[in-house]
Amino acid sequence: MAKTVKKQKKGFFRYIKWFWILFASGILLFAFMFLLAGWGALGEMPTFERLENPQTNLATEILSSDGQTLGKFYLDDNRTPVSYDNLPEHLVNALVATEDARYYDHAGIDARGTLRAVVFLGKKGGASTISQQLSRQLFVGVRSKNLFQAIKQKVKEWVIATRLERNYTKEEIIAMYLNIYDFGHAADGIRSAARIYFGKEPSELRIQESAVLVGMLKNSSLYNPIRREELVRNRRNTVLGQMAKYGYITEKEKDSLQKMEMDINFNPESHREGLATYFRMYMQRWLNRWVKNNPKPDGEKYNIFLDGLKVFTTIDSRMQKNAEEAVEAHMKRLQAEFFVQNAPERNPTTPFLELSSGAIDTILRRAMKNSDRWRAMKRQGKSESEIRASFTEKTEMTVFDWSSDSYEKDTIMTPMDSIRYYKTFLRTAMMSMEPQTGHVKAWVGGVDYKHFQYDNVIQGARQAGSTFKPFVYAAAIDQLRYSPCDSLPDSQYCIEPLKYGNPEAWCPKNSNGKYSGEMKTLKNALANSVNTITAQLIDKVGPGSVVSIAEGMGLTREIPEVPSIALGTHDFNVFEMVGAYGTFANQGVYVKPVTVTRIEDKNGTVLYEYVPETKDVLSKDVAYAMVNLMEGVTEYGSGGRLRHTFAKDQTVYKEIITGYPYELTNPIAGKTGTTQNQSDGWFMGMVPNLVTGVWVGGEERSTHFKSLVYGQGASMALPIWALYMKKNYEDEDLGVSKEAFEEPEELSINVDCTKILEEIKEEIDTEDDLEDLDF
């Protein structure tokens, strides 16, 4: 029996011995593999420099002057890093409670968790720490399905995790992890995820929202709130349960939060949607030019999609929103009336007026050859006959539609029909600028960037109509010392042949074809766009003087020195016109419009700061006299509907003019403009610290209203300005002025036309006809 006991003891000690041998061997093997991984024998390991500066693609961020993100430029990674200080405490707590409860107690590897995972083969939870998950995201990559490769990857994770812990604080590792993770739907990093799924910054997240995002860390493709709402809600509740388990919230809070809806506010960030789309695309072109001329210190070009630049712009997101809403409200209504007037039974050649079938075919063929479809098929090697044939085949497509809630509808039509369909839509452009600084505050290049990508603010140029007349008046006041109260006769006026290079006599007519024969003050003449008086003024000063002043005020397009420019026959864009009008509001000093104030790299180093470009063009007296002249436009001229309610039947005006009556009472200087056949409608409006220009018209000049009732600038463009300004005035924080324009201390030009104003005061309440209002 003693021998049996001895044998049993011997066998027991043998098992103990082998257990320790195997255990020690495992430890040694683990240590050896750890060393091998550290030496790079199991695959390339990141250098110290890479650990210090891990390479991640960062989106360029476009910021408004009031600190809001307008948009980002990125290829695959829509990532903008957030510092730990900007992460809400409950987000960090949710992460630690769910992913790594002993995060603050280990140095990259959780020994207890690893042992548990080995013993239970991962059935009771994994052992990857936050540091390990970061190492996998940064350097190791997706887990291999090959067991041997997977083990090698795991060992590398361990090594890199310990090195990360030595190089970074716990807080930095958490921030890096949340910034690197891909949450799906182009939501790269916690900031993009918060904005895309909840429409807010990370610091604004509520506890239950943080729990949703932390829950997605397990697998953002599986736990996606857009595709699998119920699954994500359950995962969120699990995270909240973990937070209660580790004491970050109470059981009562957990129960309350788990009952709440997720309230997903999905805001996909794309280049074609969101706020200031036209401006963002302008910024992309601007930055592409900037990076060509401003390389990195090593000579390499900055990549606006990968290098994480921060671009600080002058746009105010609140004013931009007001501008876009004003454009939408008016253009939707104006377009409805245009469709009524150009229904096929009324206009067989819709949307074109007074064009032959041959001219229409030329327009459509040109549009066909300029289309994306034509270019794509050309690249595919298709013949011209094949391409033309494809434009007559019906196909499914999504087109713009004002009457749909989403402004889109699915339909079936031929590509050629779609070209004609899009030609029926009126286009617009609007820009708003602070004249003292040149800071552009709002920029709307069209009605919908997704469907109309041509930016009419800066890419397009159209005839300015009567909005060019102030440059003629400025030349006359500057050179001849005229005052707004001086008078000229309203009678037919001709400039003789060969004068100023004209081969024939130039005898412009007034827009209504009538001549009063009476003496009219310059203020009255400009207010009511009397062409005969503008013709007399340009004859007195000469076209060259007008061109010189216009160019000095920022109109860079070559302007012919001929008399007809006085009536706005030359093409300009809204960008230049707003800059030029800013000279009047800024006491004669031209300030070039600016959109970018500063650019920083991802580390906050300033790469660019703008320097204002200014030029003294007019004296303070002349500039003030011009402002006084244009105040007459809104007091009793073509812009009078901004402040007056006319005695006529108000239903007529309310049907024509969106938002009428406006009843603005503060000082406003402005000028309306309408070109031949109502092809273009303009309004340029100014208050002391804001100049705004609006243009409305068809893509083709032959797309227009038949009459001036709807086709004049006061009906097409002015309502957008009025709606925009009323919205601005509702927000006092914007600081848009309601004060009078500053008068020079020793004004040498008489602007007090009180007696003359009394004579024409009755005109305000006896407006003869809508067709006589302006042009």
PDB file of C-alpha atoms in Angstrom, residues 60 451 453:
ATOM      1  CA  THR A  60      -9.431  69.699 -45.626  1.00  0.00           C
ATOM      2  CA  HIS A 451     -28.505  69.605 -60.841  1.00  0.00           C
ATOM      3  CA  GLN A 453     -23.430  73.072 -61.315  1.00  0.00           C
TER       4      GLN A 453
END
